[in-house]
Short mmCIF file of C-alpha atoms and ligand atoms in Angstrom, two decimals:
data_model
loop_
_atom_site.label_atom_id
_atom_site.label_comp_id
_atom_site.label_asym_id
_atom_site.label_seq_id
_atom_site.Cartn_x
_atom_site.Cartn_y
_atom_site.Cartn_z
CA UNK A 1 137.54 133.92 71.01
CA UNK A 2 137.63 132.29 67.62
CA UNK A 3 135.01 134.08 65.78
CA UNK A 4 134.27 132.49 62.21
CA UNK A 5 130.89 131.82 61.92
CA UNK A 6 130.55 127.57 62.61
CA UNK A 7 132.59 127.92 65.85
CA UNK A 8 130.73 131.16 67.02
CA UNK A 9 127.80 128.94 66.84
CA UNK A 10 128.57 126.27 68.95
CA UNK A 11 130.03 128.35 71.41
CA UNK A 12 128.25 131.82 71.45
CA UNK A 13 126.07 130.62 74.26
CA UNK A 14 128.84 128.89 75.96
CA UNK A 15 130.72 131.94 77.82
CA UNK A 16 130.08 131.67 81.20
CA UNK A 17 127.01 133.45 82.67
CA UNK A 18 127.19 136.73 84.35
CA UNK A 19 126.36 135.88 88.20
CA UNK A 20 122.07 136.64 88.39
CA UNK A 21 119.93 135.84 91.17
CA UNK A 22 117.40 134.28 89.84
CA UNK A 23 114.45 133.50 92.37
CA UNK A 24 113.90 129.92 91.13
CA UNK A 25 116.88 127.44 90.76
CA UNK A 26 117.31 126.84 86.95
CA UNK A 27 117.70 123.59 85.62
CA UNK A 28 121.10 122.55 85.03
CA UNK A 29 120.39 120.93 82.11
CA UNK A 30 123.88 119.42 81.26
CA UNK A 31 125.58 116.25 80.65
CA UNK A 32 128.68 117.27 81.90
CA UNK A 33 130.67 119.91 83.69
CA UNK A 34 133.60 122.23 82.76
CA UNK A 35 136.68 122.59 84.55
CA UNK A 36 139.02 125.61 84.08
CA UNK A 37 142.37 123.64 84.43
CA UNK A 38 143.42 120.22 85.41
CA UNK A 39 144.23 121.47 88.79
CA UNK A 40 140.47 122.08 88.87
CA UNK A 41 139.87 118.49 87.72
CA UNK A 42 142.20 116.91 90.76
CA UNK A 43 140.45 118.85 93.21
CA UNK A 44 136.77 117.47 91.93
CA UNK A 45 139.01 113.91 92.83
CA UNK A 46 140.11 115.45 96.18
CA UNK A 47 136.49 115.99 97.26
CA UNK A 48 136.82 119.45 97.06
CA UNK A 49 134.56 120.17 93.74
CA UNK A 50 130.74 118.67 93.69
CA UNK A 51 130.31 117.92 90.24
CA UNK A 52 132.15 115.98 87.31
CA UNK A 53 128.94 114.29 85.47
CA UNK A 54 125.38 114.34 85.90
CA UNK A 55 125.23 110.48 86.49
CA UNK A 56 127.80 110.88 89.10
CA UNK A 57 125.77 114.42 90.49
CA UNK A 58 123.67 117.59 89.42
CA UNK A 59 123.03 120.47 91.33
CA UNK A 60 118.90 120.05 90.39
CA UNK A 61 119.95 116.37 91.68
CA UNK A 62 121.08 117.17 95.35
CA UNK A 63 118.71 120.25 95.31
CA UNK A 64 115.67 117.78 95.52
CA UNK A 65 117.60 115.09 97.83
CA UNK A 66 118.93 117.45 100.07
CA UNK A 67 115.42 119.15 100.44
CA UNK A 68 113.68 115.72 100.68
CA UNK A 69 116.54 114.74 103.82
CA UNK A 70 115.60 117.81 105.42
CA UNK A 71 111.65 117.16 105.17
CA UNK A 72 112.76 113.30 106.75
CA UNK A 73 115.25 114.94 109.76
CA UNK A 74 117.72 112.60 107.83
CA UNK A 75 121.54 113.23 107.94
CA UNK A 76 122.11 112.61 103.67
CA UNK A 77 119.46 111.94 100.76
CA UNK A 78 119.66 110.98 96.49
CA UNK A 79 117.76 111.10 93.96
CA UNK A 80 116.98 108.68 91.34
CA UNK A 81 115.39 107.94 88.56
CA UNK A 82 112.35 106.51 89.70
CA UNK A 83 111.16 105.12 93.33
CA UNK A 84 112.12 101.44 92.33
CA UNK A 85 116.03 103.00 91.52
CA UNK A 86 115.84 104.76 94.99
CA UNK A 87 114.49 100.93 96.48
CA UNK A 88 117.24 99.24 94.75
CA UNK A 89 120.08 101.71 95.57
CA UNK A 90 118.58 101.50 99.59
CA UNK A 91 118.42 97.63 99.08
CA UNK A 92 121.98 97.19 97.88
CA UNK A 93 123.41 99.63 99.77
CA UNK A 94 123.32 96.86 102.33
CA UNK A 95 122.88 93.76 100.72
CA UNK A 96 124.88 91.34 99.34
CA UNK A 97 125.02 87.49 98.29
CA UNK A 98 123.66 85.04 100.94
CA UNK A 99 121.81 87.48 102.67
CA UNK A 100 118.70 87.64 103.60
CA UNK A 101 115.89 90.82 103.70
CA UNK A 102 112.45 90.35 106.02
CA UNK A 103 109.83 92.00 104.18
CA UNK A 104 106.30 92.89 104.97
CA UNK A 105 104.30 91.25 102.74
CA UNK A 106 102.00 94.05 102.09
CA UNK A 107 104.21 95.92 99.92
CA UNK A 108 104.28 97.53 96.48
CA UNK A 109 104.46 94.85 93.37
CA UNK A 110 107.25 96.18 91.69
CA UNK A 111 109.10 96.67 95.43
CA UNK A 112 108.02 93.01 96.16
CA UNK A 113 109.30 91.94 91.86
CA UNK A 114 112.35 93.09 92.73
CA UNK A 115 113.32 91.71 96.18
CA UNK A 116 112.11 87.98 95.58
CA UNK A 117 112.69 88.17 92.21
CA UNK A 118 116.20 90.14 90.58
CA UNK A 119 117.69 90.44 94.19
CA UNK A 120 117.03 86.25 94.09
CA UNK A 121 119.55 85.98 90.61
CA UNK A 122 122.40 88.22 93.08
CA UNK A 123 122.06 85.43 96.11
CA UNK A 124 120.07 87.72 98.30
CA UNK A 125 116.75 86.15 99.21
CA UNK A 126 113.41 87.26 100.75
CA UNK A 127 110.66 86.36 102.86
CA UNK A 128 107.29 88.11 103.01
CA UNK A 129 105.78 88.21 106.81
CA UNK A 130 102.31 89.41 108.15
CA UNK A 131 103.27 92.53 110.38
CA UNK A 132 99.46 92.37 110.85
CA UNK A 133 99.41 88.53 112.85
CA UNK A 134 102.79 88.54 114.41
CA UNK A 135 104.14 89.61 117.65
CA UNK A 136 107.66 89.47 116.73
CA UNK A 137 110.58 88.54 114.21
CA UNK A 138 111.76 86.03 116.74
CA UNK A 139 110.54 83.04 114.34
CA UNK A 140 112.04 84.60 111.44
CA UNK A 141 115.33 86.15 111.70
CA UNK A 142 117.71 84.54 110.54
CA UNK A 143 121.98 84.19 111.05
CA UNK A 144 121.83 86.08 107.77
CA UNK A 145 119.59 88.36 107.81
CA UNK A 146 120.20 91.79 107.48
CA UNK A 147 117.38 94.16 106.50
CA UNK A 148 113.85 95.24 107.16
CA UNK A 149 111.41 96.45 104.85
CA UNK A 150 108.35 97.77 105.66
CA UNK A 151 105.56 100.84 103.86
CA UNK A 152 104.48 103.47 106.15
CA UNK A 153 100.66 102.98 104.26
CA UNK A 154 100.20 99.94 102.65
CA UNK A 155 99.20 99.75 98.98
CA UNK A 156 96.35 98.90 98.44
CA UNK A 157 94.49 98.44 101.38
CA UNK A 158 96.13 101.01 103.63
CA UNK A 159 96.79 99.21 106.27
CA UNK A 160 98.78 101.11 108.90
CA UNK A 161 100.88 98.86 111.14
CA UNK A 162 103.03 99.89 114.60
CA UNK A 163 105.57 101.12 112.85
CA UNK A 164 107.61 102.17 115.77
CA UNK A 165 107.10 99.07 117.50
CA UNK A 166 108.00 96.99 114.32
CA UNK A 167 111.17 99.36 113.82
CA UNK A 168 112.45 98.70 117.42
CA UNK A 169 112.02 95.21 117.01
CA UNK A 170 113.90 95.43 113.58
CA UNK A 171 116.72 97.07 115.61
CA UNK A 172 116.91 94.97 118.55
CA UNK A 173 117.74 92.07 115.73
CA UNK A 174 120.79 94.57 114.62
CA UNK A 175 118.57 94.71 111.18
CA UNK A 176 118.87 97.65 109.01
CA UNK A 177 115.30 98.95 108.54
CA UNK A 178 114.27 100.41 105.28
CA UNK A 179 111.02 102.34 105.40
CA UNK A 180 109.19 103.25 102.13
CA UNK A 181 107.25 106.27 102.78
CA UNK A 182 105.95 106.87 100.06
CA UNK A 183 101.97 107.11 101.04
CA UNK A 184 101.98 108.97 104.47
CA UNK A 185 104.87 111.50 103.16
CA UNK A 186 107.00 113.17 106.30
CA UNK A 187 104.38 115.98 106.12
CA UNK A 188 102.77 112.86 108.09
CA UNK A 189 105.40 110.73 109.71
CA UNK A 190 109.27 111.24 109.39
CA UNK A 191 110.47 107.33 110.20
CA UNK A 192 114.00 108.14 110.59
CA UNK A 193 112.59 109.85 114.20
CA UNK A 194 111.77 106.19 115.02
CA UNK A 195 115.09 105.07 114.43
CA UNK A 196 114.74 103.98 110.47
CA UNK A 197 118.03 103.31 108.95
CA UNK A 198 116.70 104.49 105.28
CA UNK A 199 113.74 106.14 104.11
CA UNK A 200 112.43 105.65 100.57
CA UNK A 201 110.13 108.02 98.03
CA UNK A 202 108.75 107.34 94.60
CA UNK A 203 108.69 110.38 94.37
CA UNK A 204 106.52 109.86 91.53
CA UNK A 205 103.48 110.31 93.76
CA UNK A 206 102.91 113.05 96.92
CA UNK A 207 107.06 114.38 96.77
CA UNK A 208 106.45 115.80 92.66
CA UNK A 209 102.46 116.12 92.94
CA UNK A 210 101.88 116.54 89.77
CA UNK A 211 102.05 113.39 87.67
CA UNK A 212 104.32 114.30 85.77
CA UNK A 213 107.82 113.32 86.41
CA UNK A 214 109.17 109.48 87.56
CA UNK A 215 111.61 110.16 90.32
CA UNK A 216 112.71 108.44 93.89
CA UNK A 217 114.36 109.80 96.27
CA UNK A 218 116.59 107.66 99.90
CA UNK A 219 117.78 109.43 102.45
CA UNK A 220 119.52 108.07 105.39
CA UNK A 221 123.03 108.13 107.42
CA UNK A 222 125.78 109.75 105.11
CA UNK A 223 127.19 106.46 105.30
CA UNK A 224 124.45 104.49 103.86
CA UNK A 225 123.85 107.44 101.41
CA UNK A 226 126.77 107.37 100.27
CA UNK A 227 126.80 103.99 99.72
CA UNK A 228 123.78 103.61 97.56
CA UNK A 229 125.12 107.18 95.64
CA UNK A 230 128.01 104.14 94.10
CA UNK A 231 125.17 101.75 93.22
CA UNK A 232 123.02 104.22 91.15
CA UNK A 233 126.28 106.03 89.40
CA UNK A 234 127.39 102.23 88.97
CA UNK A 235 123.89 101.07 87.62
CA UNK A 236 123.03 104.38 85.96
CA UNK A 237 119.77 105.08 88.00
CA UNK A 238 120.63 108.58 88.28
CA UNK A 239 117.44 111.18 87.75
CA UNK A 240 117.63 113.83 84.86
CA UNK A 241 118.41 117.60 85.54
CA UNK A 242 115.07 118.26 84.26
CA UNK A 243 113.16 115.44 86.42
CA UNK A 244 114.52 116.48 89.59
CA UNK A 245 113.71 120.00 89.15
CA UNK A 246 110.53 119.66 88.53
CA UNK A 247 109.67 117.38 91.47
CA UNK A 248 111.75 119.88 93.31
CA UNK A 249 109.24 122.44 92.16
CA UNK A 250 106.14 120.31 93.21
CA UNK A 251 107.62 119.74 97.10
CA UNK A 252 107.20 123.09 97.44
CA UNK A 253 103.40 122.65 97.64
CA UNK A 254 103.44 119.48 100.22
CA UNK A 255 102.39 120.75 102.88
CA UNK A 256 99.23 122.27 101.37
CA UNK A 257 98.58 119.23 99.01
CA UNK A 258 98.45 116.80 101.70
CA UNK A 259 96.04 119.08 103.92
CA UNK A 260 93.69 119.07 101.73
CA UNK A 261 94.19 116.06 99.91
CA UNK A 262 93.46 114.41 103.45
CA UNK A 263 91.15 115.97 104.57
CA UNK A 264 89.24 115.57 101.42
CA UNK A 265 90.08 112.05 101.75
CA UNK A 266 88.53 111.82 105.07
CA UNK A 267 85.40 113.50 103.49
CA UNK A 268 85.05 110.85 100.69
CA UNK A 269 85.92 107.69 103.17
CA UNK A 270 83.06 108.89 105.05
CA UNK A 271 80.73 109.19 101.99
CA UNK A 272 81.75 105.77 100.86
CA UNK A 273 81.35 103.89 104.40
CA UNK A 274 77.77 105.07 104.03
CA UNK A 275 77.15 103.82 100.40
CA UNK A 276 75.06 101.26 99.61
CA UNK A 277 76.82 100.23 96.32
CA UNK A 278 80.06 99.68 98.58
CA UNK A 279 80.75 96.83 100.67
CA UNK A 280 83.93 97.57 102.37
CA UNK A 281 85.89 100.59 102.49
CA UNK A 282 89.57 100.41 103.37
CA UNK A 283 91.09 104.34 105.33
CA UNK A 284 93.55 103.57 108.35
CA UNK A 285 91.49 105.17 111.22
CA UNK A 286 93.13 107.52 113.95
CA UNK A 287 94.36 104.96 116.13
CA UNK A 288 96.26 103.27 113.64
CA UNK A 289 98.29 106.80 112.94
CA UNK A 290 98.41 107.71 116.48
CA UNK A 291 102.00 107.93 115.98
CA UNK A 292 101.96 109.95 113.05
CA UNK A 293 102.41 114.11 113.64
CA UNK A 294 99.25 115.43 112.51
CA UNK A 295 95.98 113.93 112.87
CA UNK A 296 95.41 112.56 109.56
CA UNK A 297 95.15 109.68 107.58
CA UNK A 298 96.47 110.01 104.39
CA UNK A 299 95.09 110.63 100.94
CA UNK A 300 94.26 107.34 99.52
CA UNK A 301 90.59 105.11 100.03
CA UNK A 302 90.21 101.53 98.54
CA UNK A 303 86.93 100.82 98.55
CA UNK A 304 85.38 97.22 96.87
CA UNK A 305 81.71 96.93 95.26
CA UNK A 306 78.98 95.55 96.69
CA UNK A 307 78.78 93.79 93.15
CA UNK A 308 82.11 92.71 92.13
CA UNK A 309 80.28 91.95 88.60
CA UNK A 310 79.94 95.61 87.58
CA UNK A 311 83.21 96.59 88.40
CA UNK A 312 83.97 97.23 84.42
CA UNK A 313 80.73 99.29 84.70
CA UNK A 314 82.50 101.49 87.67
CA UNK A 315 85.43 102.62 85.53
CA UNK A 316 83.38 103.53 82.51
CA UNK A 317 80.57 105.62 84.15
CA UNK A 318 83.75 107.90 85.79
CA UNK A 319 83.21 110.81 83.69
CA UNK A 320 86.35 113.03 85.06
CA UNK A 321 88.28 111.01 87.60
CA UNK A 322 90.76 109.55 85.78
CA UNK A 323 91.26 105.83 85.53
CA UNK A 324 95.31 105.91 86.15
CA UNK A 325 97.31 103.49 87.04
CA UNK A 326 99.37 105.67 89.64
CA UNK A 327 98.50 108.37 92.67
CA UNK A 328 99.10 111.12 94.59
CA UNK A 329 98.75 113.22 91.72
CA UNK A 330 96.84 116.87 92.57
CA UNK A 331 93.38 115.42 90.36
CA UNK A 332 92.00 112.63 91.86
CA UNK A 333 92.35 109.14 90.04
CA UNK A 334 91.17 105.71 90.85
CA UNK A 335 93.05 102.35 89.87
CA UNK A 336 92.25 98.79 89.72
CA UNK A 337 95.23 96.86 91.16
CA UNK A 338 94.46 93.72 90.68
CA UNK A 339 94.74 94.50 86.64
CA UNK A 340 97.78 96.86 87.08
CA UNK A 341 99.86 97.19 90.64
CA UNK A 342 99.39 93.75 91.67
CA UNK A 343 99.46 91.84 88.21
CA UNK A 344 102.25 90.48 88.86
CA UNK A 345 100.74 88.27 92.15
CA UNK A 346 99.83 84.80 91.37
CA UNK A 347 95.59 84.42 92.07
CA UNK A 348 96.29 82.57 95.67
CA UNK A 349 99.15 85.79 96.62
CA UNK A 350 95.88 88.01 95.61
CA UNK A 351 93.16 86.78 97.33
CA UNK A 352 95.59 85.96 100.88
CA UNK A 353 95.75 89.53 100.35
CA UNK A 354 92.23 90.34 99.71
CA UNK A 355 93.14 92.08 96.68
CA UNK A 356 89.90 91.27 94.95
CA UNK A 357 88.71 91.79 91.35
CA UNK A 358 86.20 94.74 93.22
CA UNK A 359 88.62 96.60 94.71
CA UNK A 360 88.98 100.48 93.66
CA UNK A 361 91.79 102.25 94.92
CA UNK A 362 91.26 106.00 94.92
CA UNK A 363 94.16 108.98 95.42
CA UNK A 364 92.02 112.01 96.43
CA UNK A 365 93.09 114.97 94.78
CA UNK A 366 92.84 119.09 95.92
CA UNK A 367 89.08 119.25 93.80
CA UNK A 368 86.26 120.29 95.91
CA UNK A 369 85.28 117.18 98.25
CA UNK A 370 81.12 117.21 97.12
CA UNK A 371 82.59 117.60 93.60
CA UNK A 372 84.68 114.04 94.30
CA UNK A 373 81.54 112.38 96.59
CA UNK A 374 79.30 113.14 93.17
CA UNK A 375 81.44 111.88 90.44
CA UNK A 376 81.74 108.73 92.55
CA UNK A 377 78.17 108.46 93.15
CA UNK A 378 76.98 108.64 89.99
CA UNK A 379 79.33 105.94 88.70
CA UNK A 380 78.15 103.77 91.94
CA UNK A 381 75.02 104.33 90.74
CA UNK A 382 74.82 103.86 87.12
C1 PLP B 1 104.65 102.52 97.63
C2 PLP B 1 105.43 102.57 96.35
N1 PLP B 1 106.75 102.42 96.38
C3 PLP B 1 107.49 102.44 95.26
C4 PLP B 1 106.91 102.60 94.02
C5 PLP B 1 107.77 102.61 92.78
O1 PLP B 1 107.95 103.92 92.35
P1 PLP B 1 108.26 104.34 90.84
O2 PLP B 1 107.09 103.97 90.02
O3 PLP B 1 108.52 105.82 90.94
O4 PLP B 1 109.47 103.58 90.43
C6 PLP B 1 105.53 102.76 93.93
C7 PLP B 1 104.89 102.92 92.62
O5 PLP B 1 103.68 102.94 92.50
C8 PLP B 1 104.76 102.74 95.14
O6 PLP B 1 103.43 102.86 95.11
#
């Protein structure tokens, strides 16, 4: 080893690690990765060598995606670096110019941006359809039409459609169906079990926990995966070492989040059903997730005022519930979607929606549940 003093810095910490055991994974916080010899390099070409270049693949990377495609009984996952770079990777994994994607039209804003909006300058073109009023895609499908997108939970009214029925109808089309499950989590409901061809996270929200990292995650066939692995290395959507091992680090805790994040959540729908300030109160009920694997319903209640007018009033008397524009998070945190989420709607997209200027949406957190149900009533109140 060269040992005057400016090369023993930069490479003092450089010598390859003694094999340890540590419990945790650590965070492969590198740009790139060595190779001892050329040969090496032509066998990373081969296939035989996993990775080259974080963009191209991190071990923190397929730590998270291969846990995630476990959790959804799917064959292959990635990451990315954020749900919408998971949704576009899934989306063009598929797509191309002059095809065309059926969409439910109760989907994310940024989900629904991208498909009638950027996917519209690459050919591909969308068309929103109530999975609540139809019987069947019969009217809609198209000679070109090729994919199906639907949420598990809608956002933000939480509407909870057949989504078996809806995937089997996808499939009988010979659709691709894209399922963002992002709300219900497979702690809940694992749609590649009802024959979903992809399965999308921000994992953002219940995957990291935490609110603290931006991160998606699709998992599907290998083939598909593969697939939309090319379009984030190609568009440089890949998620940092660091990112993925921290929502790595938050999965661990799912399963105990969500129990008690629903079943809080159950708590505070009840509480608000009964209040007088509140005029409607939006939780899917247990029929609606009859075909989910546990009997809950999730961790997020919309709710609207009674009087829409004191809605700023609302937001301001919350004294420790957060007014975030995100969810899923372990504290609880309310939103107002019509000024954040679903900004991007025109009025008349809003209101066929009955997103209304009164409408709270609320991610119930692990807090005690009479802790929640009186922070909320004194802001109804005041
Ligand atoms: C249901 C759903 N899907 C996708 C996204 C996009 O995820 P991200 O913000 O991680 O890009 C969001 C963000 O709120 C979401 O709520």
């Amino acid at each position: 080893m060269a040992d005057r003093f400016e090369t023993k810095t930069v490479h003092i910490g450089h010598e390859p690690l003694r094999q340890v055991k540590g419990k945790a994974t650590p965070i492969y916080q590198t740009s790139v990765f060595a190779f001892s010899s050329l040969e090496d390099v032509e066998r990373y070409y081969a296939g035989e060598g996993e990775f080259l270049y974080t963009r191209n693949g991190n071990p923190n990377q397929h730590e998270l995606a291969d846990t995630v495609a476990r959790l959804e009984e799917a064959e292959a996952g990635v990451s990315a670096a954020s749900g919408m770079g998971a949704i576009m990777a899934g989306l063009l994994s598929v797509l191309g110019p002059g095809d065309h994607v059926l969409a439910s039209h109760e989907i994310y804003g940024g989900t629904y941006h991208l498909l009638f909006h950027e996917l519209a300058k690459l050919g591909i073109s969308a068309e929103g359809i109530d999975l609540n009023r139809l019987d069947s895609l019969d009217k809609h499908i198209r000679s070109n039409t090729k994919l199906f997108f639907m949420e598990t939970i809608t956002n933000p009214l939480l509407t909870v459609v057949d989504m078996p029925y809806w995937i089997q109808q996808a499939k009988s089309y010979g659709l691709t169906v894209m399922v963002d499950n992002t709300f219900a989590t497979p702690y809940l409901v694992q749609p590649t079990l009802f024959g979903a061809d992809l399965v999308v996270h921000s994992a953002t929200k219940y995957i990291g926990g935490h609110s603290d990292v931006t991160a998606g995650v699709l998992v599907g066939s290998k083939e598909l995966i593969e697939r939309a692995r090319q379009v984030i290395v190609n568009y440089g959507a890949s998620l940092s070492p660091f990112e993925a091992w921290l929502t790595a680090r938050g999965l661990k805790t799912l399963a105990l989040r969500m129990e008690k994040q629903c079943d809080n959540a159950s708590r505070v729908a009840q509480f608000l059903k009964d209040h007088p300030a509140v005029k409607e109160t939006f939780y899917p009920d247990a029929e609606h997730t009859a075909f989910f694997v546990r009997p809950k319903q999730g961790a997020m209640v919309s709710f609207t005022l009674a009087d829409e007018s004191r809605v700023y009033d609302f937001y301001r008397s919350l004294r420790w519930i957060k007014l975030a524009p995100s969810l899923a998070g372990v504290e609880t945190s309310v939103s107002h979607p019509v000024t954040t989420s679903h900004r991007a709607l025109s009025e008349e997209q809003r209101s066929a929606s009955g997103i209304t200027m009164g409408l709270v949406r609320l991610s119930v957190g692990i807090e005690a549940a009479e802790d929640i149900m009186e922070e909320l009533n004194r802001a109804l109140l005041t």
